[in-house]
Coordinates of C-alpha atoms and ligand atoms in Angstrom, one line a residue:
M991 CA 61.3 10.9 70.9
S992 CA 59.5 13.9 72.2
L993 CA 59.9 15.1 75.8
Y994 CA 56.4 14.0 76.7
E995 CA 56.6 10.4 75.4
T996 CA 57.5 7.7 77.8
P997 CA 59.6 4.9 76.3
T998 CA 58.1 1.6 77.8
E999 CA 61.4 -0.1 77.5
A1000 CA 62.8 2.4 80.1
N1001 CA 60.8 0.6 82.8
P1002 CA 61.1 -3.2 82.3
T1003 CA 58.9 -3.9 85.4
R1004 CA 56.0 -2.4 83.5
Q1005 CA 56.5 -5.2 80.9
D1006 CA 57.8 -8.1 82.8
G1007 CA 56.5 -7.6 86.4
P1008 CA 53.2 -8.7 87.8
P1009 CA 50.0 -6.9 86.5
V1010 CA 49.7 -3.5 88.1
I1011 CA 46.5 -2.8 90.2
T1012 CA 44.9 0.3 89.0
H1013 CA 43.2 2.9 91.2
E1014 CA 40.5 5.6 90.6
F1015 CA 42.3 8.3 92.5
V1016 CA 46.1 8.9 92.2
V1017 CA 48.1 11.3 94.1
A1018 CA 51.7 12.0 93.1
A1019 CA 54.1 14.1 95.1
N1020 CA 57.9 14.1 95.4
R1021 CA 57.7 12.2 98.7
L1022 CA 55.5 9.4 99.9
P1023 CA 53.5 10.4 102.8
V1024 CA 55.1 7.9 105.3
R1025 CA 58.4 8.0 107.2
A1026 CA 60.4 5.3 109.0
D1027 CA 61.2 5.9 112.7
A1028 CA 64.5 4.9 114.3
E1029 CA 63.2 1.4 114.8
G1030 CA 62.3 1.1 111.0
Q1031 CA 58.6 1.3 111.6
W1032 CA 56.7 3.3 108.9
H1033 CA 54.2 6.0 110.1
L1034 CA 52.1 8.5 108.3
S1035 CA 54.2 11.7 108.0
P1036 CA 53.0 14.7 110.2
G1037 CA 51.4 17.6 108.5
G1038 CA 48.0 19.0 107.3
L1039 CA 48.5 18.0 103.6
V1040 CA 49.0 14.4 104.4
S1041 CA 46.0 14.2 106.8
A1042 CA 43.7 16.0 104.4
L1043 CA 44.7 13.9 101.4
S1044 CA 44.5 10.7 103.6
A1045 CA 41.0 11.7 104.4
V1046 CA 40.0 12.4 100.8
M1047 CA 41.7 9.2 99.7
A1048 CA 39.8 7.2 102.4
D1049 CA 36.7 7.8 100.3
H1050 CA 38.2 6.4 97.1
D1051 CA 40.1 3.5 95.8
A1052 CA 43.4 5.5 96.0
V1053 CA 47.1 5.3 95.5
W1054 CA 49.9 7.7 96.4
I1055 CA 53.1 7.7 94.2
G1056 CA 56.2 9.2 95.6
W1057 CA 59.9 8.9 96.4
D1058 CA 60.5 6.7 99.5
G1059 CA 63.6 8.7 100.6
S1060 CA 66.1 6.0 99.5
M1061 CA 69.0 6.3 97.1
D1062 CA 70.4 3.5 95.0
G1063 CA 68.0 1.2 96.8
E1064 CA 69.7 1.8 100.3
T1065 CA 66.8 2.0 102.8
E1066 CA 66.3 0.5 106.2
G1067 CA 63.5 -1.5 104.6
A1068 CA 61.0 -0.9 101.9
P1069 CA 57.9 1.1 102.7
P1070 CA 54.6 -0.8 103.2
S1071 CA 52.5 -1.3 100.1
R1072 CA 49.5 0.2 102.0
Q1073 CA 49.1 2.8 104.7
G1074 CA 45.5 2.9 106.1
D1075 CA 43.1 3.1 103.3
M1076 CA 45.6 4.1 100.6
A1077 CA 48.0 2.1 98.5
L1078 CA 51.6 3.3 98.3
R1079 CA 53.8 3.1 95.2
P1080 CA 57.4 4.1 95.9
I1081 CA 59.6 5.7 93.3
A1082 CA 63.4 4.9 93.8
L1083 CA 66.0 7.6 93.1
T1084 CA 69.6 6.8 92.2
N1085 CA 72.3 8.8 94.0
K1086 CA 72.8 10.8 90.8
E1087 CA 69.2 11.5 90.5
F1088 CA 69.0 12.7 94.1
T1089 CA 71.9 15.1 93.3
D1090 CA 70.7 16.3 90.0
Y1091 CA 66.9 16.1 90.1
Y1092 CA 66.2 16.8 93.9
E1093 CA 69.1 18.8 95.1
G1094 CA 69.9 20.1 91.6
F1095 CA 67.0 21.1 89.4
A1096 CA 64.2 21.1 92.1
N1097 CA 65.9 22.7 94.9
G1098 CA 69.0 24.5 93.2
T1099 CA 67.1 25.9 90.2
L1100 CA 63.4 26.0 90.7
W1101 CA 63.2 26.6 94.4
P1102 CA 65.3 29.9 94.3
L1103 CA 63.7 31.0 91.0
Y1104 CA 60.2 30.4 92.3
H1105 CA 61.0 32.4 95.4
N1106 CA 61.6 35.5 93.5
G1107 CA 65.3 34.8 92.8
L1108 CA 66.3 35.2 96.4
L1109 CA 69.4 33.2 95.6
S1110 CA 71.0 33.4 92.2
T1111 CA 69.8 30.5 90.3
R1112 CA 71.9 27.9 88.5
F1113 CA 70.7 26.5 85.2
K1114 CA 72.6 23.3 84.6
R1115 CA 71.7 21.2 81.7
S1116 CA 72.6 17.9 83.5
W1117 CA 70.1 18.8 86.3
W1118 CA 67.4 19.5 83.7
S1119 CA 68.0 16.0 82.1
A1120 CA 67.6 14.3 85.5
Y1121 CA 64.4 16.4 86.1
V1122 CA 63.0 15.2 82.7
S1123 CA 63.9 11.5 83.4
V1124 CA 62.5 11.5 87.0
N1125 CA 59.3 13.3 85.8
R1126 CA 59.0 10.6 83.1
R1127 CA 59.2 7.9 85.8
F1128 CA 56.5 9.4 87.9
A1129 CA 54.3 9.7 84.8
E1130 CA 54.9 6.0 83.9
E1131 CA 53.8 5.0 87.4
I1132 CA 50.7 7.2 87.1
I1133 CA 49.9 5.9 83.6
A1134 CA 50.1 2.3 84.9
A1135 CA 48.3 2.9 88.2
A1136 CA 45.2 5.0 87.1
S1137 CA 42.0 3.2 86.3
P1138 CA 40.2 4.4 83.1
N1139 CA 38.6 7.8 83.7
G1140 CA 40.4 8.1 87.0
T1141 CA 41.5 11.4 88.7
V1142 CA 45.2 12.3 89.2
W1143 CA 46.3 15.0 91.6
I1144 CA 50.0 16.1 91.2
H1145 CA 51.8 18.2 93.7
D1146 CA 54.5 20.8 93.5
Y1147 CA 57.4 22.2 91.6
H1148 CA 59.1 18.8 91.4
L1149 CA 56.7 17.3 88.9
Q1150 CA 55.7 20.0 86.5
L1151 CA 56.3 18.0 83.3
V1152 CA 54.1 15.1 84.5
P1153 CA 50.7 16.4 83.3
A1154 CA 51.8 16.5 79.7
I1155 CA 53.5 13.1 79.7
V1156 CA 50.5 11.6 81.3
R1157 CA 48.0 13.3 79.1
K1158 CA 49.8 12.1 75.9
Q1159 CA 49.0 8.5 76.8
R1160 CA 46.0 8.8 79.0
P1161 CA 43.7 11.5 77.7
D1162 CA 40.9 9.8 79.7
L1163 CA 42.3 11.0 83.0
R1164 CA 41.3 14.1 84.8
I1165 CA 44.7 15.8 85.8
G1166 CA 45.1 18.4 88.4
L1167 CA 48.3 20.0 89.7
F1168 CA 48.7 22.2 92.8
L1169 CA 51.8 24.3 93.1
H1170 CA 52.7 24.7 96.8
T1171 CA 55.4 27.5 96.2
P1172 CA 54.9 30.9 94.8
F1173 CA 54.9 31.3 91.1
P1174 CA 57.2 34.3 90.2
P1175 CA 56.6 37.2 87.8
S1176 CA 57.0 36.3 84.2
Q1177 CA 60.0 38.4 83.8
L1178 CA 62.0 36.3 86.3
L1179 CA 60.7 32.9 85.1
M1180 CA 61.6 33.7 81.5
R1181 CA 65.3 33.3 82.4
L1182 CA 64.6 29.6 82.7
P1183 CA 66.0 28.0 79.6
W1184 CA 63.3 25.3 79.8
R1185 CA 60.3 27.6 80.5
E1186 CA 58.5 26.4 77.3
E1187 CA 58.8 22.8 78.5
I1188 CA 57.6 23.6 82.0
L1189 CA 54.7 25.6 80.6
E1190 CA 53.7 22.9 78.2
G1191 CA 53.9 20.4 81.0
L1192 CA 51.6 22.5 83.3
L1193 CA 49.2 23.5 80.6
A1194 CA 48.3 19.9 79.9
A1195 CA 46.6 19.6 83.3
D1196 CA 42.8 20.3 83.5
L1197 CA 43.3 22.4 86.5
I1198 CA 46.3 24.2 87.9
G1199 CA 46.0 25.4 91.5
F1200 CA 48.1 28.3 93.0
Q1201 CA 48.3 29.5 96.5
T1202 CA 47.3 33.2 95.7
P1203 CA 45.7 35.1 93.0
T1204 CA 49.1 36.8 92.3
D1205 CA 50.7 33.4 91.6
A1206 CA 47.9 32.5 89.3
R1207 CA 48.1 35.9 87.5
N1208 CA 52.0 35.5 87.2
F1209 CA 51.4 32.1 85.5
L1210 CA 48.7 33.5 83.1
A1211 CA 51.0 36.4 82.2
L1212 CA 53.8 34.0 81.4
A1213 CA 51.6 31.7 79.4
H1214 CA 50.5 34.7 77.3
R1215 CA 53.9 36.2 76.9
S1216 CA 55.3 32.9 75.7
D1217 CA 52.4 32.5 73.2
R1218 CA 51.2 29.4 74.9
A1219 CA 47.8 30.7 75.8
P1220 CA 45.5 33.6 74.8
E1221 CA 45.2 36.6 77.2
T1222 CA 42.9 35.3 79.9
L1223 CA 40.8 37.1 82.4
F1224 CA 41.3 36.1 86.1
E1225 CA 38.0 36.7 87.9
D1226 CA 36.6 35.2 91.0
N1227 CA 39.9 33.5 91.5
T1228 CA 39.7 31.4 88.5
A1229 CA 40.5 31.6 84.7
T1230 CA 39.6 29.3 81.9
I1231 CA 42.0 28.9 79.0
E1232 CA 40.9 27.5 75.6
L1233 CA 43.8 25.7 74.2
D1234 CA 44.3 23.2 71.3
G1235 CA 40.5 22.6 71.3
R1236 CA 40.5 21.9 75.0
R1237 CA 39.6 24.0 78.1
M1238 CA 41.6 24.0 81.2
K1239 CA 41.4 26.1 84.4
V1240 CA 43.8 28.1 86.5
G1241 CA 42.7 29.0 90.1
S1242 CA 43.8 30.2 93.4
F1243 CA 43.2 27.7 96.3
P1244 CA 45.0 28.9 99.5
I1245 CA 46.1 25.8 101.3
S1246 CA 45.3 25.5 105.0
I1247 CA 45.6 23.3 108.1
D1248 CA 43.7 20.6 110.1
V1249 CA 41.9 22.9 112.6
D1250 CA 40.0 20.2 114.3
R1251 CA 43.1 18.2 115.0
I1252 CA 44.9 21.3 116.5
N1253 CA 41.7 21.9 118.6
Q1254 CA 41.7 18.4 119.9
I1255 CA 45.4 18.6 121.0
A1256 CA 45.1 22.1 122.4
N1257 CA 42.0 21.3 124.4
T1258 CA 43.5 18.5 126.5
P1259 CA 44.7 19.3 130.1
E1260 CA 48.0 17.7 129.2
T1261 CA 48.7 20.3 126.5
T1262 CA 47.7 23.2 128.7
A1263 CA 50.0 21.8 131.4
A1264 CA 52.8 21.3 128.9
A1265 CA 52.4 24.9 127.7
A1266 CA 52.6 26.3 131.3
N1267 CA 55.5 24.0 132.1
F1268 CA 57.5 25.0 129.0
R1269 CA 57.0 28.8 130.0
A1270 CA 58.1 28.1 133.5
S1271 CA 61.1 26.2 132.3
L1272 CA 62.3 29.4 130.5
G1273 CA 62.0 31.4 133.7
D1274 CA 58.6 32.7 133.1
P1275 CA 59.7 35.6 130.8
A1276 CA 57.4 38.7 130.7
H1277 CA 57.5 38.3 126.9
L1278 CA 57.9 35.1 125.0
L1279 CA 58.5 35.2 121.3
L1280 CA 58.5 32.2 119.0
G1281 CA 59.7 31.2 115.5
V1282 CA 59.1 27.7 113.9
D1283 CA 60.4 27.1 110.4
R1284 CA 62.2 24.7 108.1
L1285 CA 65.8 26.1 108.1
D1286 CA 65.6 27.7 104.7
Y1287 CA 67.0 31.0 103.3
T1288 CA 63.5 32.0 102.3
K1289 CA 62.2 32.0 105.8
G1290 CA 63.9 35.3 107.1
I1291 CA 65.0 33.7 110.4
N1292 CA 68.1 35.8 110.2
A1293 CA 66.0 39.1 109.8
R1294 CA 64.0 38.4 112.9
L1295 CA 67.1 37.6 115.0
K1296 CA 68.9 40.7 113.7
A1297 CA 65.9 42.9 114.7
F1298 CA 65.8 41.2 118.0
L1299 CA 69.5 41.7 118.7
E1300 CA 69.3 45.4 117.8
L1301 CA 66.4 45.8 120.2
L1302 CA 68.6 44.2 123.0
R1303 CA 71.6 46.4 122.0
E1304 CA 69.7 49.6 122.2
G1305 CA 68.3 48.6 125.6
T1306 CA 64.7 48.8 124.2
L1307 CA 64.3 45.2 125.3
E1308 CA 65.5 44.0 128.6
P1309 CA 67.2 40.6 128.4
E1310 CA 65.7 39.6 131.8
S1311 CA 62.2 40.1 130.6
V1312 CA 62.3 38.5 127.2
A1313 CA 63.0 35.0 125.7
F1314 CA 63.0 34.0 122.0
V1315 CA 62.5 30.3 121.0
Q1316 CA 63.5 29.5 117.5
V1317 CA 62.8 26.0 116.2
A1318 CA 64.6 25.4 112.9
T1319 CA 63.9 22.1 111.4
P1320 CA 66.9 20.6 109.5
S1321 CA 66.3 20.8 105.7
R1322 CA 68.3 20.1 102.4
D1323 CA 71.6 20.3 104.2
D1324 CA 73.8 19.8 101.2
V1325 CA 71.9 22.2 98.8
R1326 CA 73.8 25.5 98.2
G1327 CA 72.6 28.3 100.4
Y1328 CA 71.4 26.2 103.3
E1329 CA 74.8 25.9 105.0
N1330 CA 75.4 29.7 104.9
T1331 CA 72.0 30.4 106.3
R1332 CA 72.4 28.0 109.1
A1333 CA 75.9 29.5 109.8
E1334 CA 74.4 33.1 109.8
I1335 CA 71.5 32.0 112.1
E1336 CA 73.9 30.2 114.5
Q1337 CA 76.2 33.1 114.6
L1338 CA 73.3 35.5 115.5
V1339 CA 72.1 33.1 118.2
G1340 CA 75.6 32.9 119.6
E1341 CA 76.0 36.7 119.5
I1342 CA 72.7 37.2 121.3
N1343 CA 73.4 34.7 124.0
G1344 CA 77.0 35.5 124.3
D1345 CA 76.2 39.2 125.1
Y1346 CA 72.9 38.9 126.9
A1347 CA 72.4 35.5 128.5
R1348 CA 73.0 34.8 132.1
L1349 CA 74.3 31.4 133.4
G1350 CA 71.6 28.9 132.9
R1351 CA 69.3 31.5 131.3
P1352 CA 69.8 31.9 127.6
V1353 CA 67.8 34.7 125.8
V1354 CA 67.5 32.8 122.5
H1355 CA 66.6 29.1 122.7
Y1356 CA 67.5 27.5 119.4
L1357 CA 66.7 24.0 118.4
H1358 CA 68.0 22.7 115.0
Q1359 CA 65.7 19.7 115.3
N1360 CA 62.5 18.2 114.0
L1361 CA 59.8 18.4 116.7
P1362 CA 56.7 16.3 116.6
F1363 CA 53.5 18.2 115.9
E1364 CA 52.1 17.4 119.3
E1365 CA 55.1 19.2 120.9
L1366 CA 54.6 22.3 118.7
I1367 CA 51.1 23.0 119.9
P1368 CA 52.1 23.8 123.6
L1369 CA 54.9 26.1 122.2
Y1370 CA 52.3 28.0 120.1
M1371 CA 50.0 28.2 123.2
A1372 CA 52.8 29.5 125.4
A1373 CA 54.2 32.2 123.0
D1374 CA 52.9 35.8 123.3
V1375 CA 54.2 36.7 119.9
M1376 CA 54.7 34.4 116.9
V1377 CA 57.3 35.8 114.4
V1378 CA 56.8 34.6 110.8
T1379 CA 59.1 36.6 108.6
P1380 CA 59.7 34.9 105.2
F1381 CA 61.2 36.9 102.4
E1382 CA 59.0 34.8 100.1
D1383 CA 56.6 32.0 101.0
G1384 CA 54.0 30.1 99.1
M1385 CA 51.6 30.1 102.0
N1386 CA 53.2 29.5 105.5
L1387 CA 51.1 27.1 107.6
V1388 CA 52.9 27.9 110.8
A1389 CA 51.2 31.2 110.9
K1390 CA 47.8 29.4 110.6
E1391 CA 48.8 26.8 113.2
Y1392 CA 49.6 29.5 115.7
V1393 CA 46.2 31.2 115.2
A1394 CA 44.4 27.8 115.4
S1395 CA 46.3 27.0 118.7
R1396 CA 45.3 30.2 120.5
T1397 CA 42.1 28.8 121.8
D1398 CA 42.0 31.6 124.5
G1399 CA 41.9 34.2 121.8
T1400 CA 45.2 36.0 122.9
G1401 CA 48.6 36.3 121.2
V1402 CA 50.0 38.4 118.4
L1403 CA 51.2 37.2 115.0
V1404 CA 53.9 39.2 113.3
L1405 CA 53.6 38.1 109.7
S1406 CA 55.6 38.9 106.5
E1407 CA 53.8 40.6 103.6
F1408 CA 55.6 38.2 101.4
A1409 CA 53.9 35.1 102.8
G1410 CA 50.8 33.8 100.9
T1411 CA 49.1 33.7 104.3
A1412 CA 49.1 37.5 104.5
V1413 CA 46.4 37.5 101.8
E1414 CA 44.0 36.0 104.3
L1415 CA 45.4 37.1 107.7
H1416 CA 45.1 41.0 107.4
D1417 CA 44.8 41.2 111.1
A1418 CA 48.3 40.1 111.9
L1419 CA 50.9 42.7 112.2
L1420 CA 52.1 42.7 108.7
C1421 CA 55.9 43.4 108.3
N1422 CA 58.4 43.8 105.5
P1423 CA 61.3 41.5 106.7
F1424 CA 63.8 43.3 104.4
D1425 CA 63.2 46.4 106.6
I1426 CA 64.9 45.7 109.9
A1427 CA 63.9 49.1 111.4
G1428 CA 60.3 48.5 110.6
L1429 CA 60.5 44.9 111.9
K1430 CA 61.9 46.3 115.2
R1431 CA 59.0 48.7 115.6
L1432 CA 56.4 45.9 114.8
L1433 CA 58.0 43.6 117.4
L1434 CA 57.7 46.3 120.0
Q1435 CA 54.2 47.0 119.0
A1436 CA 53.5 43.2 119.3
I1437 CA 55.0 42.9 122.8
S1438 CA 53.1 45.9 124.1
M1439 CA 49.8 45.2 122.5
H1440 CA 46.9 45.5 124.8
P1441 CA 45.0 42.2 125.5
D1442 CA 41.7 43.6 124.1
E1443 CA 43.4 44.5 120.8
Q1444 CA 45.0 41.0 120.7
S1445 CA 41.6 39.3 121.1
R1446 CA 40.0 41.6 118.5
R1447 CA 42.6 40.7 115.9
M1448 CA 42.9 37.0 117.0
D1449 CA 39.1 36.5 116.9
I1450 CA 39.0 37.7 113.2
M1451 CA 42.0 35.5 112.3
R1452 CA 40.6 32.4 114.1
R1453 CA 37.3 32.8 112.2
Q1454 CA 39.3 33.2 108.9
V1455 CA 41.3 30.0 109.6
S1456 CA 38.3 28.0 110.7
N1457 CA 36.4 28.9 107.5
N1458 CA 39.1 27.5 105.2
T1459 CA 40.6 24.3 106.7
V1460 CA 42.8 21.9 104.7
Y1461 CA 39.7 19.8 104.1
D1462 CA 37.8 22.7 102.6
W1463 CA 41.0 23.3 100.5
A1464 CA 41.1 19.8 99.1
K1465 CA 37.4 19.7 98.5
R1466 CA 37.3 23.1 96.6
F1467 CA 40.3 21.9 94.4
L1468 CA 38.8 18.5 93.7
D1469 CA 35.3 19.9 93.1
Q1470 CA 36.7 22.4 90.6
L1471 CA 38.7 19.6 88.9
D1472 CA 35.6 17.5 88.7
T1473 CA 33.4 20.3 87.1
E1474 CA 35.8 21.1 84.3
P1475 CA 33.5 20.7 81.4
D1476 CA 35.7 19.1 78.7
R1477 CA 35.7 15.3 78.7
Q1478 CA 38.4 13.3 76.8
S1479 CA 37.9 10.0 75.3
T1480 CA 38.5 7.1 77.6
T1481 CA 40.9 4.2 77.1
D1482 CA 38.1 1.6 77.4
G1483 CA 35.8 3.5 75.0
S1484 CA 33.2 4.4 77.6
A1485 CA 32.1 8.0 78.2
R1486 CA 33.0 9.8 81.4
A1487 CA 30.2 10.2 83.8
Ligands
G6P2094 C1 58.2 22.8 100.8 C2 57.7 22.2 99.4 C3 57.3 20.8 99.6 C4 58.3 20.0 100.4 C5 58.7 20.7 101.7 C6 59.9 20.0 102.5 O1 57.1 23.1 101.6 O2 56.7 23.0 98.9 O3 57.0 20.2 98.4 O4 57.9 18.6 100.6 O5 59.1 22.0 101.4 O6 60.9 19.9 101.6 P1 61.7 18.6 101.3 O7 62.8 19.1 100.3 O8 62.4 18.2 102.5 O9 60.8 17.7 100.7

C-alpha cells in the first residue's frame, strides 16, 4: 500500500459506527481549539488563531479536527461535540503515538530542523512511522467529514502528509495548508530522510501558505532541487506551480493577532488600573523590561537574560532602577532540549537575583506559568521595553500583541531579526540575539529612548499591525485558496461552483 492510501479497515468506526455528518469547511490542526479547566469544563483556547478561525467558521457549516490532549483514552471527560458554531471531532493518541509522533517526529525532528537546526536533529524511523500513521488518521477523519466540494484548511508541521492522503481519495476538495513555523533552507531540510514524502504531501495541497517570503522561497528551492517541481518565480508574494497537470500555489501570508480584542481589553479602566498596580507592586522601577514566551530553546530567553546580567555586572544598569519580568509558559516538558533550556534560564534568574536583589525586591520576576490573555495585556501596557529575542521564529505574535496594547503610543520593542515579525515591524530595535554585546547596546538604547522617538516608531508599528489583523490574514488565505483556478472532479459528479 502506498504511503498516501488509507486502509479503511484501520478505522473500524468508519465502517461500523453511525453515519458521519459532513461539513463544507474542515479545519485540521494537531490540537482541538478547546481546553478543559480544573473543574473539567471545556472552553475555547486563548489565542488569535482560534478566535480568527472560529469567526471564519461561524459563517460556514464547519468542523475542527484535532487531538483532544488525551493519551490512551485517559481524559477528565470527552470534549464537547460542538463549541459555539463549530463541530469538534477529536483524534485520540495512544501513549506511544504521543511519544513517537508528538514528542518524537513533530517536536524532536521537525521542530529543531525547521528552526534552522538550532538543536541537533534526531531522525528515528520509529518516530517517522508514528507520524505517518497519525497523519493517516487525521486524513481519514477529513475524508469522512468533508462534504462534496468542501474546503479543508490544514495547519502546521504536524500534518504535512495529510494533503496527499486526502487528495488521493477526495480530489473534489479544495485543500490549503498553512505552516506556522519557518521553512528552513533546502540544504538543511535535505538532511531529512523522508524529505520526498514530506514534499509530496505538501505539494498535493492547492495552496501552501508560509509566514514570510523567505520561507516560501526556501520551499520552492527544495521542491526544485528534489525534482518535484519546475523552477518557479516567486513574485508579489505568490508562485504558481504546474505539476502533474494540476496548478497549485505557494504564498507568504504573515499571521497576525486580534487587534480589536486587545483594544477592547486595553481600553477598560480595570486594565489601566491593573497595569498601574502591577508597576507599583514592582516598586515603580524607572525602567520595566518584559519578556513573554513559551519556554522553548528557540526563543532566546537565555540570551536576553545574559545581556541583562552583564549590564548589571558592569554597573551600566542600576539594580534599584530596573526590573525585568519574564513569563515563560510551560511547554513540551519531556522533549529533549526543553529541560536544559529551563535549567539555564532558571540558573540565570537565580544568578541575577542572588547578586542584585534586595530583600523583598527581586530584579528579575520569573513566572513559569500559563497566564490568561487578559492578564498579559496589563503587563504589556506597563512595560517600557518589550524584549523579543528568538534565535528563529516563524512569526512571534507576542511582539504584535505588545504593539497593539500600547494604546498610548509609547514603549519600545526590541525584536530579533530572526523572527518572522521583523519582516513587518522594521521600526522595532532589530537585534541579533547571538550577539550579546550588540543586544546589550540595544537594551540600553531602548531604555534611554526619547518619548518622541518611541511614539514615532510605535505609531508606524501600530498602523502596520492594524492593517493586517488575524482576520485579514485568514481572509487573504481563504480568498487565495478559493481563486485557485484548477477544479477537480467531484465525488457526486457535480461541477464546482
Ligand atoms: C507553535 C506551533 C503550534 C503549537 C504551539 C504550541 O506555535 O507552531 O502548532 O500549537 O507551538 O505547542 P504545543 O506543542 O504545546 O502544541
